[in-house]
Coordinates of C-alpha atoms in Angstrom, one line a residue:
M763 CA 24.9 21.8 -47.9
F764 CA 23.0 24.3 -46.1
R765 CA 19.7 22.3 -46.6
A766 CA 21.3 19.1 -45.5
F767 CA 22.5 20.8 -42.4
I768 CA 18.9 22.1 -41.6
I769 CA 17.5 18.5 -42.1
L770 CA 20.2 17.1 -39.7
V771 CA 19.6 19.9 -36.9
I772 CA 15.8 18.9 -37.2
L773 CA 16.3 15.2 -36.9
I774 CA 18.7 15.8 -33.9
F775 CA 16.5 17.8 -31.9
G776 CA 13.4 15.6 -32.7
F777 CA 15.3 12.6 -30.9
T778 CA 16.0 14.5 -27.9
G779 CA 12.6 15.4 -27.1
E780 CA 12.0 18.6 -28.9
L781 CA 8.7 19.1 -30.9
F782 CA 9.1 17.7 -34.5
A783 CA 5.9 16.6 -35.7
Q784 CA 2.1 16.6 -35.3
I785 CA 0.1 13.7 -33.7
D786 CA -2.1 12.1 -36.4
S787 CA -3.2 9.4 -34.0
V788 CA -3.0 7.8 -30.6
K789 CA -3.2 4.1 -30.5
F790 CA -3.3 1.6 -27.5
E791 CA -2.4 -2.0 -28.3
G792 CA -3.0 -4.8 -26.0
L793 CA -6.0 -3.6 -24.3
T794 CA -8.7 -6.3 -23.7
R795 CA -10.5 -5.1 -20.4
T796 CA -9.5 -1.3 -20.0
K797 CA -11.7 1.3 -21.5
E798 CA -9.5 3.2 -24.2
S799 CA -11.7 6.5 -23.5
Y800 CA -10.5 6.3 -19.8
L801 CA -6.9 6.0 -20.7
R802 CA -7.2 8.8 -23.3
S803 CA -8.7 11.0 -20.8
L804 CA -5.7 10.6 -18.5
I805 CA -2.7 11.0 -20.9
T806 CA -1.3 14.1 -22.2
C807 CA -0.5 13.2 -25.7
K808 CA -3.7 14.2 -27.8
E809 CA -4.3 14.0 -31.4
G810 CA -3.5 17.3 -33.2
L811 CA -0.9 18.3 -30.6
E812 CA 2.9 18.4 -31.5
V813 CA 4.8 15.1 -30.5
D814 CA 7.4 15.5 -27.7
S815 CA 9.3 12.2 -26.7
I816 CA 9.7 13.5 -23.2
I817 CA 5.9 13.9 -22.7
L818 CA 5.5 10.5 -24.2
Q819 CA 7.8 9.0 -21.7
K820 CA 5.9 10.9 -18.8
D821 CA 2.7 9.3 -20.2
V822 CA 4.2 5.8 -20.2
D823 CA 5.5 6.3 -16.5
F824 CA 2.1 7.6 -15.6
L825 CA 0.1 4.7 -17.1
K826 CA 2.6 2.2 -15.1
N827 CA 1.4 4.1 -12.1
L828 CA -2.0 3.3 -12.3
N829 CA -1.2 -0.2 -11.0
L830 CA -3.1 -1.8 -13.6
F831 CA -0.4 -3.2 -16.1
F832 CA 2.6 -5.5 -16.0
D833 CA 4.4 -3.3 -18.3
V834 CA 3.9 -0.2 -20.7
N835 CA 6.0 0.9 -23.5
G836 CA 5.4 3.7 -26.0
Y837 CA 6.9 4.8 -29.1
I838 CA 6.5 7.2 -32.0
K839 CA 5.9 5.9 -35.5
E840 CA 6.4 8.8 -38.2
T841 CA 4.2 9.0 -41.1
E842 CA 4.1 10.8 -44.7
F843 CA 2.0 13.4 -43.0
G844 CA 2.9 13.6 -39.1
A845 CA 3.4 10.9 -36.3
N846 CA 1.3 8.2 -34.4
V847 CA 1.9 7.5 -31.0
V848 CA 1.6 4.0 -30.0
F849 CA 1.3 2.7 -26.2
E850 CA 2.0 -1.2 -25.9
I851 CA 0.2 -2.5 -22.8
H852 CA 0.5 -5.8 -21.2
E853 CA -2.8 -6.1 -19.0
A854 CA -2.9 -8.1 -15.9
T855 CA -5.7 -10.4 -14.9
Y856 CA -8.2 -8.1 -13.0
L857 CA -10.7 -10.2 -11.4
Y858 CA -9.0 -12.5 -9.0
P859 CA -9.5 -14.4 -5.7
V860 CA -7.9 -12.7 -2.6
I861 CA -5.8 -15.5 -0.8
W862 CA -3.7 -13.6 1.9
M863 CA -2.1 -15.5 4.8
S864 CA 0.5 -14.4 7.3
G865 CA 1.5 -16.0 10.4
F866 CA 4.1 -16.9 13.1
K867 CA 4.1 -19.5 15.9
D868 CA 0.7 -20.0 16.9
Q869 CA -0.7 -17.1 15.2
L870 CA -2.4 -17.3 11.9
K871 CA -4.1 -14.4 9.8
V872 CA -6.1 -15.4 6.7
I873 CA -7.9 -13.2 4.3
L874 CA -10.1 -14.9 1.6
G875 CA -12.1 -13.0 -0.9
V876 CA -12.6 -11.6 -4.4
N877 CA -11.4 -8.5 -5.9
H878 CA -11.6 -6.4 -9.3
I879 CA -8.9 -3.7 -9.6
N880 CA -10.2 -2.7 -13.1
F881 CA -14.0 -2.5 -12.4
L882 CA -15.9 -1.2 -15.4
G883 CA -12.3 -0.8 -17.2
R884 CA -11.8 2.3 -15.2
A885 CA -9.2 1.6 -12.6
Q886 CA -11.7 1.2 -9.8
E887 CA -11.6 -1.5 -7.2
I888 CA -14.7 -3.5 -5.7
G889 CA -14.5 -6.4 -3.8
F890 CA -15.4 -8.4 -0.6
T891 CA -13.1 -10.1 1.9
Y892 CA -13.3 -12.4 4.7
Q893 CA -10.7 -12.5 7.6
Y894 CA -9.8 -14.6 10.2
Y895 CA -7.4 -13.4 12.9
D896 CA -8.2 -15.0 16.1
R897 CA -12.0 -14.2 15.1
H898 CA -13.9 -13.7 12.2
S899 CA -14.2 -10.2 10.1
F900 CA -15.5 -8.9 6.7
Y901 CA -14.8 -5.9 4.5
L902 CA -16.7 -4.7 1.5
F903 CA -15.5 -1.9 -0.5
W904 CA -15.6 0.3 -3.7
K905 CA -12.8 2.6 -4.6
A906 CA -12.0 5.0 -7.7
N907 CA -8.4 6.1 -7.6
R908 CA -9.1 8.3 -10.3
H909 CA -12.3 9.2 -12.1
S910 CA -12.3 10.0 -15.8
N911 CA -11.9 13.9 -15.1
K912 CA -8.3 13.0 -14.1
F913 CA -8.8 14.8 -10.7
T914 CA -11.1 13.1 -8.4
G915 CA -11.6 9.7 -6.5
H916 CA -13.8 8.2 -3.9
E917 CA -13.9 5.5 -1.5
F918 CA -16.8 3.7 0.3
A919 CA -16.4 0.7 2.6
L920 CA -18.4 -1.2 5.3
E921 CA -16.6 -3.4 7.8
K922 CA -16.8 -5.6 10.5
Y923 CA -13.3 -6.1 12.2
S924 CA -13.0 -8.7 15.2
T925 CA -9.9 -10.0 17.0
I926 CA -8.6 -10.9 20.4
E927 CA -6.8 -7.7 21.6
P928 CA -4.7 -7.3 24.6
L929 CA -5.2 -4.3 26.7
Y930 CA -2.6 -3.2 29.1
F931 CA -3.7 -1.8 32.4
E932 CA -0.3 -0.8 34.2
D933 CA 1.4 -3.9 34.9
T934 CA -1.6 -6.3 34.1
V935 CA -2.6 -7.6 30.7
S936 CA -6.0 -8.8 29.9
Y937 CA -7.4 -10.3 26.7
F938 CA -10.6 -9.2 25.1
D939 CA -12.8 -9.9 22.2
F940 CA -13.0 -7.0 20.1
D941 CA -15.7 -6.1 17.6
N942 CA -15.6 -2.9 15.3
Y943 CA -18.5 -2.1 13.0
S944 CA -18.0 0.8 10.6
V945 CA -18.9 2.7 7.6
L946 CA -16.6 4.8 5.7
L947 CA -17.0 7.7 2.9
G948 CA -14.2 9.7 1.5
G949 CA -13.0 11.4 -1.6
H950 CA -9.7 13.0 -2.8
Y951 CA -8.3 15.4 -5.4
W952 CA -5.3 14.9 -7.5
I953 CA -3.0 18.1 -7.2
T954 CA -0.4 16.7 -9.7
P955 CA -0.4 13.5 -11.6
Y956 CA 1.3 11.8 -8.5
L957 CA 0.0 14.0 -5.5
K958 CA -3.5 13.9 -4.0
A959 CA -5.3 15.2 -0.9
G960 CA -7.9 13.3 0.6
L961 CA -10.7 14.0 3.1
G962 CA -13.4 11.4 4.7
G963 CA -15.2 10.4 7.8
K964 CA -16.3 7.2 9.3
Y965 CA -18.7 6.0 12.0
M966 CA -17.7 3.0 14.3
Y967 CA -19.2 0.9 17.1
E968 CA -16.8 -0.8 19.3
N969 CA -17.2 -3.4 21.7
Y970 CA -14.4 -5.2 24.1
A971 CA -15.6 -8.2 26.0
Q972 CA -13.1 -9.4 28.7
R973 CA -12.1 -13.1 27.9
D974 CA -10.2 -13.8 31.2
E975 CA -10.0 -13.1 34.8
A976 CA -6.9 -10.8 34.9
F977 CA -8.8 -8.2 36.9
P978 CA -12.4 -7.6 37.9
L979 CA -14.1 -5.7 35.3
A980 CA -17.3 -3.4 36.3
G981 CA -19.5 -4.5 33.7
D982 CA -19.0 -7.2 31.2
S983 CA -17.6 -5.1 28.3
F984 CA -16.5 -1.7 27.1
K985 CA -18.7 -0.1 24.4
F986 CA -18.1 3.0 22.2
N987 CA -19.7 5.0 19.7
K988 CA -16.9 6.7 17.8
Y989 CA -16.9 9.3 15.0
Q990 CA -13.7 9.9 12.8
I991 CA -12.8 12.4 10.2
H992 CA -9.3 12.0 8.4
T993 CA -7.3 13.9 6.0
G994 CA -4.1 13.6 4.2
F995 CA -1.6 13.8 1.4
T996 CA -0.3 11.0 -0.6
F997 CA 2.6 11.2 -3.3
N998 CA 2.7 8.0 -5.3
N999 CA 5.5 7.7 -8.2
V1000 CA 6.3 4.1 -8.1
R1001 CA 6.7 2.4 -11.3
T1002 CA 6.0 -1.6 -11.1
T1003 CA 7.2 -3.9 -13.8
Y1004 CA 6.6 -7.4 -13.0
E1005 CA 8.4 -8.2 -9.5
R1006 CA 10.7 -5.0 -9.8
Q1007 CA 9.7 -1.7 -8.2
Q1008 CA 11.2 1.8 -8.7
G1009 CA 10.1 5.3 -7.2
I1010 CA 8.8 6.9 -4.2
N1011 CA 5.4 6.5 -2.0
A1012 CA 5.1 9.1 0.7
A1013 CA 2.2 9.8 2.8
V1014 CA 1.0 12.5 5.7
Y1015 CA -2.0 11.4 7.3
G1016 CA -4.3 12.9 10.3
E1017 CA -7.2 11.8 12.1
Y1018 CA -9.4 12.9 14.8
I1019 CA -11.5 10.2 16.7
H1020 CA -14.3 11.4 18.9
T1021 CA -15.4 8.7 21.5
E1022 CA -18.9 9.2 23.3
N1023 CA -18.9 8.9 27.0
Y1024 CA -15.4 8.0 27.3
P1025 CA -13.0 11.1 26.5
M1026 CA -9.7 9.0 27.2
A1027 CA -10.6 7.0 24.0
S1028 CA -10.7 10.1 22.0
F1029 CA -7.5 11.0 20.3
L1030 CA -5.9 13.1 17.3
K1031 CA -3.4 11.1 15.5
F1032 CA -0.9 12.0 12.8
I1033 CA 1.4 9.6 10.6
S1034 CA 4.0 10.3 8.2
K1035 CA 5.4 7.4 5.9
I1036 CA 7.8 7.1 3.2
T1037 CA 8.4 4.0 1.1
Y1038 CA 11.5 4.1 -1.6
Y1039 CA 12.4 1.5 -4.2
R1040 CA 15.3 1.3 -6.3
E1041 CA 16.2 -1.2 -8.9
F1042 CA 19.7 -2.3 -8.4
Y1043 CA 21.4 -3.6 -11.5
K1044 CA 19.4 -6.1 -13.7
R1045 CA 18.1 -8.2 -10.7
G1046 CA 18.3 -6.5 -7.4
N1047 CA 15.7 -4.5 -5.8
I1048 CA 16.4 -2.1 -2.7
A1049 CA 13.0 -1.3 -0.5
L1050 CA 13.2 0.9 2.1
R1051 CA 10.2 2.0 4.4
G1052 CA 10.0 4.6 7.4
Q1053 CA 7.0 5.4 9.4
F1054 CA 6.7 8.0 12.4
G1055 CA 3.3 8.6 14.1
V1056 CA 2.2 10.2 17.2
S1057 CA -1.1 10.7 18.8
T1058 CA -2.8 12.4 21.9
N1059 CA -0.8 11.0 25.0
N1060 CA -3.8 9.5 27.1
D1061 CA -3.0 7.3 29.8
S1062 CA -5.3 4.7 28.3
P1063 CA -5.3 1.1 27.5
F1064 CA -6.7 2.0 24.0
A1065 CA -3.7 3.6 22.8
P1066 CA -3.6 3.6 18.8
F1067 CA -0.1 2.1 17.9
V1068 CA 1.1 -1.4 18.3
L1069 CA 4.0 -3.6 17.6
D1070 CA 2.8 -6.6 15.6
G1071 CA 4.7 -9.4 13.8
I1072 CA 2.3 -9.4 11.0
L1073 CA 1.9 -5.4 10.4
N1074 CA 5.3 -3.9 11.1
V1075 CA 8.1 -6.1 12.8
R1076 CA 8.5 -9.5 11.6
G1077 CA 8.9 -12.2 14.3
I1078 CA 8.3 -9.7 17.2
G1079 CA 4.8 -11.5 18.2
N1080 CA 1.4 -10.8 18.4
R1081 CA 0.5 -7.2 19.3
V1082 CA 3.1 -7.2 21.9
E1083 CA 3.1 -3.5 22.9
R1084 CA 0.8 -0.5 22.6
G1085 CA 1.7 3.1 22.5
T1086 CA 0.9 6.9 21.8
A1087 CA 3.8 7.3 19.3
E1088 CA 5.8 4.9 16.8
L1089 CA 8.9 4.9 14.9
I1090 CA 9.0 1.9 12.5
L1091 CA 11.9 1.2 10.0
N1092 CA 11.9 -1.8 7.5
A1093 CA 14.7 -2.3 4.9
E1094 CA 14.7 -5.3 2.2
Y1095 CA 17.1 -6.3 -0.4
R1096 CA 15.4 -8.2 -3.0
C1097 CA 17.4 -10.4 -5.8
T1098 CA 15.5 -12.0 -8.7
F1099 CA 17.6 -15.2 -9.2
L1100 CA 15.1 -17.0 -11.5
R1101 CA 12.7 -15.4 -14.0
H1102 CA 10.3 -17.3 -16.4
K1103 CA 7.5 -15.8 -18.5
W1104 CA 5.0 -16.8 -16.0
F1105 CA 6.7 -16.6 -12.5
S1106 CA 9.8 -15.5 -10.8
F1107 CA 11.9 -16.4 -7.7
Q1108 CA 13.4 -13.7 -5.3
S1109 CA 15.7 -14.0 -2.4
V1110 CA 15.4 -11.5 0.5
L1111 CA 17.7 -10.1 3.1
F1112 CA 15.8 -7.8 5.7
A1113 CA 16.0 -5.9 8.7
D1114 CA 12.8 -4.5 10.8
Y1115 CA 13.0 -2.2 13.8
G1116 CA 10.0 -0.8 15.8
A1117 CA 9.8 1.5 19.3
L1118 CA 6.7 2.9 20.9
R1119 CA 6.2 5.6 23.6
E1120 CA 4.2 4.2 26.3
P1121 CA 0.8 6.0 27.1
G1122 CA 1.3 8.7 29.4
K1123 CA 5.0 8.9 29.2
K1124 CA 7.4 11.5 27.7
F1125 CA 9.3 11.2 24.5
D1126 CA 12.4 10.9 26.4
T1127 CA 11.2 7.1 27.2
F1128 CA 11.0 6.2 23.8
F1129 CA 13.7 3.9 23.6
D1130 CA 13.6 2.8 27.5
N1131 CA 12.3 -0.5 26.5
G1132 CA 14.7 -3.3 28.0
E1133 CA 14.3 -5.4 24.6
T1134 CA 15.7 -4.3 21.4
N1135 CA 13.0 -4.5 18.9
L1136 CA 15.4 -5.1 16.2
F1137 CA 14.9 -8.4 14.0
L1138 CA 17.1 -9.4 11.1
G1139 CA 16.5 -12.4 8.5
G1140 CA 16.0 -13.6 5.1
G1141 CA 13.4 -15.1 2.9
L1142 CA 12.0 -16.3 -0.5
R1143 CA 9.4 -14.9 -2.8
F1144 CA 7.6 -16.7 -5.7
N1145 CA 6.1 -14.2 -7.7
L1146 CA 3.2 -15.0 -10.2
N1147 CA 3.1 -13.1 -13.3
V1148 CA -0.6 -14.0 -14.0
W1149 CA -2.1 -12.2 -11.2
Y1150 CA -0.8 -8.3 -10.8
K1151 CA 1.4 -7.9 -7.6
T1152 CA 0.9 -11.7 -6.3
S1153 CA 3.7 -13.2 -4.4
L1154 CA 4.3 -16.1 -1.8
R1155 CA 6.4 -15.0 1.1
V1156 CA 8.2 -16.9 3.5
D1157 CA 10.6 -15.3 6.1
Y1158 CA 13.0 -16.2 9.0
S1159 CA 13.8 -13.6 11.5
F1160 CA 15.8 -13.3 14.7
N1161 CA 16.6 -10.8 17.5
P1162 CA 20.3 -10.4 17.3
T1163 CA 20.3 -9.2 21.0
N1164 CA 18.3 -12.0 22.2
T1165 CA 18.5 -15.0 20.0
S1166 CA 15.7 -16.8 22.0
L1167 CA 13.5 -14.5 20.0
H1168 CA 13.1 -15.9 16.5
G1169 CA 10.6 -17.4 14.2
V1170 CA 9.2 -18.1 10.6
T1171 CA 6.6 -15.7 9.1
F1172 CA 4.6 -16.2 5.8
G1173 CA 2.3 -14.3 3.7
I1174 CA 1.0 -13.6 0.2
G1175 CA 2.2 -10.4 -1.1
Q1176 CA 5.2 -8.3 -0.4
F1177 CA 5.6 -7.3 3.2
F1178 CA 5.8 -3.6 2.0

């Protein structure tokens, strides 16, 4: 009787996460492109250690957080001499075309390219994109979110970014052909499995060439050489399973930009952002995002923050405002009303809000804008289960205090 009691106690504690056996082997099922050695270097479960179901679940969550797989499951298979730990992985398609579009009214932003999100089978990203947003741009990048040592990563990028930018000179708006050429190099260190600290630098050459005759400009353009240093902390514990997300992503970011020969275009900028996802019953998904930013309050047309219908407030228009501080709030409720092996459909209700501090003004003028920058709306998402995190997005939004401000925006990829 006593012996049976002891066996029962061992079984109970084994299934509630206590240590109960030694790991004979760790196996990965479903891998086709990801290097098994890379995943082994990241997980906590190792051969020879004792098995703990709580630690196994943490490894499963960690693998989901790599943003490589559609789904990950883990289980313990007891053997005569110990236990086997098995990770079942549903891999995504990693080399895929980049097709991103978003727009409203007569504005269209298109990004085309190719991206490999699991380069060398080690969760590295490498790719090239072309962008049309009023004008032509390109972006070449190579990123490693996590090296095999589990703690470090790097980022390298070359970019030419060109648009038509409105600059605000007191009561006058003038439009410029804007070109920015840059090279970026950065690295980061993982303090915990979900928290990393980063540091990097960038050199930029900028040129603003006036397109209109809103006011006479001394010379034909503004030309700047800029040097940027940036740092920040990012906490990312978001688990993605097909179209659904659960968890928190938060970031604190700071940068200093020095502009040669034009001190008013030099500034210090600070941004804090948090995004929260929660699954709601079997088909619902709540998504919330808040962002606050502040910079040196130079009374300059080159203020770093903008309100833009493609970037932060759907329906508001094309870079309608610039400022030296920002408050952005976004909320969505997504409901999966049709799910198939290869795709799913979601309906979405959303609200977007944005406010800026005008250059040179005080914080108490933050909400002085006569127009309430609140937009409400709804939309549809068509999610593909072939390519990772790929969805077609269509949204209709309107301003409840001025219903003449409304429109349709579209894009590829969730808004946030």
